[in-house]
Tab-separated table of C-alpha atoms and ligand atoms in Angstrom:
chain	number	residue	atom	x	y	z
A	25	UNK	CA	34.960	-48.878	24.925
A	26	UNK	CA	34.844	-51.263	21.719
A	27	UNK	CA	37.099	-49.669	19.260
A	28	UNK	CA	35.450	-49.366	15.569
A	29	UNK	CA	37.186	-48.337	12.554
A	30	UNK	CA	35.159	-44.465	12.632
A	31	UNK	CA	37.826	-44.793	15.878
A	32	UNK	CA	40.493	-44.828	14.421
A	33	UNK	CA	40.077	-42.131	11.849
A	34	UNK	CA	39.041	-39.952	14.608
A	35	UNK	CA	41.819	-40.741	16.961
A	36	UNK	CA	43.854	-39.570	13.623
A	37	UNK	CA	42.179	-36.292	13.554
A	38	UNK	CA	43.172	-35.817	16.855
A	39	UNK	CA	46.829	-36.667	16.592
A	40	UNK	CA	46.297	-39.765	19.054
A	41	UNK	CA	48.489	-42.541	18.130
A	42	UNK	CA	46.871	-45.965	17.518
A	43	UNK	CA	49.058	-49.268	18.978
A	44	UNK	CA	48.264	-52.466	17.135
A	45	UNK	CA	49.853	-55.872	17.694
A	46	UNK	CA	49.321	-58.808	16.286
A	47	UNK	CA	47.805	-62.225	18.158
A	48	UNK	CA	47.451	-66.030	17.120
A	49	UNK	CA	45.749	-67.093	19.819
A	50	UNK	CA	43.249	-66.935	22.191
A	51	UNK	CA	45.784	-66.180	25.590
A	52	UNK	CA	47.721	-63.875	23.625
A	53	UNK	CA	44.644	-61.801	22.617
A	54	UNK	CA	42.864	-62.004	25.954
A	55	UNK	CA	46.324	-60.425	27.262
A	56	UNK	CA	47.264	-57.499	24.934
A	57	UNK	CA	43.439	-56.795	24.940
A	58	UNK	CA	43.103	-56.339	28.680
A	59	UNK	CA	46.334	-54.250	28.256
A	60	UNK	CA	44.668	-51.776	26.187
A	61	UNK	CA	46.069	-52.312	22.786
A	62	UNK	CA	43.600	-50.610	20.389
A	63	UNK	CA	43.692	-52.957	17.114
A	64	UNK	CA	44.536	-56.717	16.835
A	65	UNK	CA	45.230	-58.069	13.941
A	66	UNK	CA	45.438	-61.818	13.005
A	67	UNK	CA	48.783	-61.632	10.872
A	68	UNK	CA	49.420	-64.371	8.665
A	69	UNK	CA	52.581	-63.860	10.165
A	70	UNK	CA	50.962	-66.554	12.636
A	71	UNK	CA	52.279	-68.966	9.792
A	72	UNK	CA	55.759	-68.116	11.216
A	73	UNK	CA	55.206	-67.592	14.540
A	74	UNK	CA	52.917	-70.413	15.700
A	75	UNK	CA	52.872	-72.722	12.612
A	76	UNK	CA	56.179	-73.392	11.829
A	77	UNK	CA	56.183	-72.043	8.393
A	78	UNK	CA	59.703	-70.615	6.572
A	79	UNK	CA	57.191	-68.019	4.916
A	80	UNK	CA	53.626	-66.929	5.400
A	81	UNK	CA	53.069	-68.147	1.895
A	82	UNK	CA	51.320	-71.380	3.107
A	83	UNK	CA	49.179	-70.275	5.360
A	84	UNK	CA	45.534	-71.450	4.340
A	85	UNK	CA	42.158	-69.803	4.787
A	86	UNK	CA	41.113	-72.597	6.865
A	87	UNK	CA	43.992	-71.449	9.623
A	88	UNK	CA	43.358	-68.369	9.728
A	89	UNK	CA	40.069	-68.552	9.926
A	90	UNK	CA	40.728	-71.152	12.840
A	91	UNK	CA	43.427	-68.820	14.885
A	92	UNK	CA	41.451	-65.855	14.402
A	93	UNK	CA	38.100	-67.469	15.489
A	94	UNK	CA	40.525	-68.329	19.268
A	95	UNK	CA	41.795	-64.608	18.791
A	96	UNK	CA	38.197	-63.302	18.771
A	97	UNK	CA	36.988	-64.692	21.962
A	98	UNK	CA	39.438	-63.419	23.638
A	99	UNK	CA	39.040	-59.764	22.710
A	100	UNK	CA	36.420	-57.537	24.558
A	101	UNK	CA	37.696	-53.957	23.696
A	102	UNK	CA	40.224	-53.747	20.314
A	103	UNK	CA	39.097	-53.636	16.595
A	104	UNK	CA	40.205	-57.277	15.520
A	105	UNK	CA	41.381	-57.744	11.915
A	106	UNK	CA	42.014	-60.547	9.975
A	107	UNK	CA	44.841	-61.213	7.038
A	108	UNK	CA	43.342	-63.021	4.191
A	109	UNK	CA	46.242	-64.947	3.396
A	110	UNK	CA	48.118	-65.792	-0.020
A	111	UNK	CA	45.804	-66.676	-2.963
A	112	UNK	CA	42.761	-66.682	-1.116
A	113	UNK	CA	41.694	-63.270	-2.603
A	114	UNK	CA	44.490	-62.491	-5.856
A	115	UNK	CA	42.125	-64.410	-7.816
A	116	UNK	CA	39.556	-62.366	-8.549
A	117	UNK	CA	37.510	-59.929	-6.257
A	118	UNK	CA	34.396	-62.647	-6.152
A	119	UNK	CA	37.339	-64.740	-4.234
A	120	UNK	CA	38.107	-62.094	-2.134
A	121	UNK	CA	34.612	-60.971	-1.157
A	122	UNK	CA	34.116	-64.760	-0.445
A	123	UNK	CA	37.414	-64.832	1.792
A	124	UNK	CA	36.972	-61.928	3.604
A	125	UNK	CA	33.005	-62.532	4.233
A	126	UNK	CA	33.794	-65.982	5.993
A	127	UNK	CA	36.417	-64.497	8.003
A	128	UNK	CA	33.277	-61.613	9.206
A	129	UNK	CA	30.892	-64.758	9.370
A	130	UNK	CA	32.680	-67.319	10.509
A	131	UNK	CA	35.502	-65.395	13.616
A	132	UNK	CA	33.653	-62.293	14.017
A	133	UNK	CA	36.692	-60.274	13.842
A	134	UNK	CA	35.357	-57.210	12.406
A	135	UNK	CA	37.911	-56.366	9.380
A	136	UNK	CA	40.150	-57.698	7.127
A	137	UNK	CA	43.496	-56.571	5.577
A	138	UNK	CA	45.288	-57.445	1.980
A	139	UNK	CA	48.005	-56.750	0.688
A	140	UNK	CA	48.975	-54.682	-2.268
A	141	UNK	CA	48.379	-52.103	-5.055
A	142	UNK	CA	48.958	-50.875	-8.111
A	143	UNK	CA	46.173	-52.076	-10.455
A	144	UNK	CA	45.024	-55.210	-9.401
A	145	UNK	CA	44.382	-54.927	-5.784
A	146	UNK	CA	43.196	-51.379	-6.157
A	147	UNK	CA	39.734	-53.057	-8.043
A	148	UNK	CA	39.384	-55.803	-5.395
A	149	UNK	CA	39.334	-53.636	-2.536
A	150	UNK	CA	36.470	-51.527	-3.652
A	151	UNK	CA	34.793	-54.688	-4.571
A	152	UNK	CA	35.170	-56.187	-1.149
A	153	UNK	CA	34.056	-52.321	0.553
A	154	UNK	CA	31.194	-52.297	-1.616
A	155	UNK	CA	30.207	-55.684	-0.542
A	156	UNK	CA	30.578	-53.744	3.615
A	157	UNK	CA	33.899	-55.410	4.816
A	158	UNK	CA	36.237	-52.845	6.517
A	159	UNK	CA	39.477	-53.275	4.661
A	160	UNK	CA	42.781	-52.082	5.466
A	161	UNK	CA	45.400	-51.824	3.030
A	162	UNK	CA	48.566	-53.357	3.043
A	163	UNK	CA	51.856	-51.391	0.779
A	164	UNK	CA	55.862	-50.909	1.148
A	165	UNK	CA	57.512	-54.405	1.900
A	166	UNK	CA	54.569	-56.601	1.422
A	167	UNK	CA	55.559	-60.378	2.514
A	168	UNK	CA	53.894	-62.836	0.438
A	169	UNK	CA	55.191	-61.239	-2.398
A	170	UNK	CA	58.534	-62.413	-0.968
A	171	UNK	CA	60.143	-63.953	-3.937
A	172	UNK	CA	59.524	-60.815	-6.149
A	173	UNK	CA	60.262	-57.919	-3.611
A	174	UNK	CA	62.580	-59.847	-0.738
A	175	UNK	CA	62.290	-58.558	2.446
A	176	UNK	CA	64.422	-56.086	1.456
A	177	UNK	CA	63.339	-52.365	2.390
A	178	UNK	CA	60.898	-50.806	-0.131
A	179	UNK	CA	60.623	-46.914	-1.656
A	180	UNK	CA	64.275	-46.346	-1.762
A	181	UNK	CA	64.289	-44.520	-5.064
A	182	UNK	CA	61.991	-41.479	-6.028
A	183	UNK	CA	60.182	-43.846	-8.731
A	184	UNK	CA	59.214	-46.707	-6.053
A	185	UNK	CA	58.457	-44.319	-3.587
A	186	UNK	CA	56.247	-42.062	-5.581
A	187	UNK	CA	54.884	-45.600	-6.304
A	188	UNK	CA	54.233	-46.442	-3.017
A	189	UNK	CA	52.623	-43.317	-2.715
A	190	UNK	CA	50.420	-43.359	-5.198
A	191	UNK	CA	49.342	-47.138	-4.291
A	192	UNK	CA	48.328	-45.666	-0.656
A	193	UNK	CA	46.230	-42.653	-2.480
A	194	UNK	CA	44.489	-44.950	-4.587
A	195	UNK	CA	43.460	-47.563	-1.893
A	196	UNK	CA	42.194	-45.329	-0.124
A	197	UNK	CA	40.212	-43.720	-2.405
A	198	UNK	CA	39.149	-47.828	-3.099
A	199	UNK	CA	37.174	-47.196	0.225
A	200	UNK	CA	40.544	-48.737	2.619
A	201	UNK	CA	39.626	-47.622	6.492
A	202	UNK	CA	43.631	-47.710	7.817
A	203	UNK	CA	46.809	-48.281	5.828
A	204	UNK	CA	49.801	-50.449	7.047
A	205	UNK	CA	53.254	-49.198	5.608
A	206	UNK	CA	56.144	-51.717	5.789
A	207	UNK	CA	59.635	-50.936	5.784
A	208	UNK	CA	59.705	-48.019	3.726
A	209	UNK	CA	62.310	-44.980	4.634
A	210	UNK	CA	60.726	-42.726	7.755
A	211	UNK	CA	60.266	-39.777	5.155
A	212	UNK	CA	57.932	-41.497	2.659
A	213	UNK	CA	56.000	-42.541	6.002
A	214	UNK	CA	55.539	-39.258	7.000
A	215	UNK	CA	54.316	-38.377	3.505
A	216	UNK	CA	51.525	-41.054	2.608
A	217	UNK	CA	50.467	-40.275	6.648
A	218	UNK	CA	50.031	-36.442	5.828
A	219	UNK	CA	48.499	-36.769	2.332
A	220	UNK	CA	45.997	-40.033	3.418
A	221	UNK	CA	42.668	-38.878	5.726
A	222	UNK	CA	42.801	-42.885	6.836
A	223	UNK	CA	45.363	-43.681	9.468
A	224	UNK	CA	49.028	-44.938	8.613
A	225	UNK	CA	49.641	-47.786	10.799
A	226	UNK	CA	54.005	-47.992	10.404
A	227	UNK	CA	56.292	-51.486	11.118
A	228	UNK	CA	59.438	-49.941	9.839
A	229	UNK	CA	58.072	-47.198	8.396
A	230	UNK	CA	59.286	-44.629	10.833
A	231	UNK	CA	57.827	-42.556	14.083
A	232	UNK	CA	55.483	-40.167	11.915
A	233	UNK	CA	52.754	-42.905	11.146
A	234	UNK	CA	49.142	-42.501	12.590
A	235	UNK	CA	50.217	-45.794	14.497
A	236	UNK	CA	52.456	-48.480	14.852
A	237	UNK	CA	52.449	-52.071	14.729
A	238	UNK	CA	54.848	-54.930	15.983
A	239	UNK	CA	54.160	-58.696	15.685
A	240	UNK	CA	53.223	-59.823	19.558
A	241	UNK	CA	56.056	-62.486	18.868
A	242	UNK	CA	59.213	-59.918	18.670
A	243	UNK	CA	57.524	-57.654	21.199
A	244	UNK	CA	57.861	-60.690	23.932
A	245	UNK	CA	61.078	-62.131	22.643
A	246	UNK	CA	59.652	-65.482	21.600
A	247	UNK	CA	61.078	-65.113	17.602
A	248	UNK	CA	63.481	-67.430	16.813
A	249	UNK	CA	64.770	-64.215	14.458
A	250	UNK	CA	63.317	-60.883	13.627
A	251	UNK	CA	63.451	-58.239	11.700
A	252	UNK	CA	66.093	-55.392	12.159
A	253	UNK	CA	63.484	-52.813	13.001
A	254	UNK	CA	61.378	-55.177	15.465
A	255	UNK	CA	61.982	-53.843	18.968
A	256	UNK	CA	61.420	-56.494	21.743
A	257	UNK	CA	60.031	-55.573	25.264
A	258	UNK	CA	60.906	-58.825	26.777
A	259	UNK	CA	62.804	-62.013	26.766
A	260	UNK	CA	60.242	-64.519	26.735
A	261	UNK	CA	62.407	-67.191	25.465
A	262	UNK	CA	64.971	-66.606	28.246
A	263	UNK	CA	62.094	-66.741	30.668
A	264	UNK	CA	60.485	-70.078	29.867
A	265	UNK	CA	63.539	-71.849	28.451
A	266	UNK	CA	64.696	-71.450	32.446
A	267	UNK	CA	61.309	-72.351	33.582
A	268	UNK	CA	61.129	-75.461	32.259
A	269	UNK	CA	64.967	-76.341	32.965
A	270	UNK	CA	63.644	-75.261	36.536
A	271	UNK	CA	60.918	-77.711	36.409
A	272	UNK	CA	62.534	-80.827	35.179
A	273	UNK	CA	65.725	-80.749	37.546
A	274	UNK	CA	62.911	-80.273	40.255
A	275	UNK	CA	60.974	-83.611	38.939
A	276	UNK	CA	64.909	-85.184	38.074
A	277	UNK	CA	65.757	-84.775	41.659
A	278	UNK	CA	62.126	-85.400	43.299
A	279	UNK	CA	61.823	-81.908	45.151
A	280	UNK	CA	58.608	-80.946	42.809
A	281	UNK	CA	56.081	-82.408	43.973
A	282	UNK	CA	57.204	-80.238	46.945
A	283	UNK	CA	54.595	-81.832	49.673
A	284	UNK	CA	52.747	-84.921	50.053
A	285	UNK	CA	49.554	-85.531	47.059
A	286	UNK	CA	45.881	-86.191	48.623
B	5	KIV	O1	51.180	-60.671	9.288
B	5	KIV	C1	51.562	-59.743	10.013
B	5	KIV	O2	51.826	-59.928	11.206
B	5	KIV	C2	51.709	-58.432	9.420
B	5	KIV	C3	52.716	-57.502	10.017
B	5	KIV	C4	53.260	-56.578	9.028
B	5	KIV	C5	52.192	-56.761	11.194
B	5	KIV	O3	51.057	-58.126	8.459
């Protein structure tokens, strides 16, 4: 079954929770995909994890367009979306519409997600709805605001989290299909996920979201660091680190090859 955004909404009616991870790549999105993860999302966190960056503040249109284009073929089942990533849609919501159409045109993921509220952002997203691209919204910690916000955890106080609140209400109401919380406290989570009909997709946002995100990256133990409320399944850096130390004392002491070549 190819999952749709209508999907999702419905699998919140039903209290089914939705698993989302993130992919950069083409083997990484074949794999979660064929392991039944619902949505995949092209984070511009790929800026960290496969790109080197400090930030995801660099990351250019051109690469995601590029990563999520090798993401795409690999997916047969899960809803793929796309980040548009930093100041390829604050401009103005032509730039945005622009963005996020050559991310539908030119990957074929099938949505795209920005980040941000409160009054700006609010605008843009109906713009880019209007103009028929899925959007999810993006509020709580949102990272490419880093040097304004931290990545500190957001909502703490009744203003910011009636905020924060508020932000979700009005993004949806902008025409947003899903809405991903960042580190916010577990009990504003559970609010914005009863008083939203879209689904709350949580990364530090606590256990009462619609559904929960991790980046692929901390899920397999391949970060070089992570945030404190990543969880990782696996110790991928462990595994090939002694793979490869495996391989070259087999080629150092000539017992790989192991038997004669043709
Ligand atoms: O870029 C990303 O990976 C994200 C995470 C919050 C899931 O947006």
């Amino acid at each position: 079954m190819v999952v749709t955004t209508q999907q999702l909404i419905q699998w919140k009616q039903q209290g089914r929770p939705i698993v989302v991870l993130t992919a950069w790549d083409y083997a990484i999105a074949q794999l979660i995909d064929a392991a039944g993860v619902d949505v995949i999302l092209v984070g511009d966190s790929l800026g960290m994890v496969a790109l080197g960056y400090q930030t995801t503040l660099p990351v250019t249109l051109d690469e995601i367009l590029h990563h999520a284009s090798s993401v795409r073929r690999g997916v047969k089942q899960a809803l793929v979306v796309c980040d548009l990533p930093f100041l390829s849609y604050q401009e103005s919501p032509q730039q945005a519409i622009h963005s996020a159409g050559r991310v539908l045109k030119e990957t074929g993921a099938q949505a795209v997600k920005m980040e941000g509220g409160y009054p700006a952002m609010v605008e843009t997203i109906a713009r880019v709805v209007q103009a028929g691209i899925p959007v999810m919204g993006h509020v709580g910690l949102t990272p490419q605001s880093v040097h304004q916000l931290g990545y500190r955890q957001q909502g703490k106080t009744p203003e910011t989290a009636e905020k924060i609140l508020q932000e979700a209400i009005a993004l949806e109401q902008a025409g947003a299909f899903a809405m991903l919380l960042e580190h916010i406290p577990s009990d504003l989570g559970l609010q914005i996920t009863q008083k939203l009909s879209i689904p709350t997709i949580g990364i530090g946002a606590g256990v009462h979201c619609d559904g929960q995100v991790l980046v692929t990256a901390d899920l397999l133990g391949l970060s070089e660091r992570q945030p404190p409320f990543a969880k990782s399944y696996a110790n991928l850096r462990e595994t090939i680190t002694q793979a490869v130390q495996n391989y070259g004392s087999e080629v150092r002491s000539r017992q790989f090859p192991d038997s004669p070549q043709p």
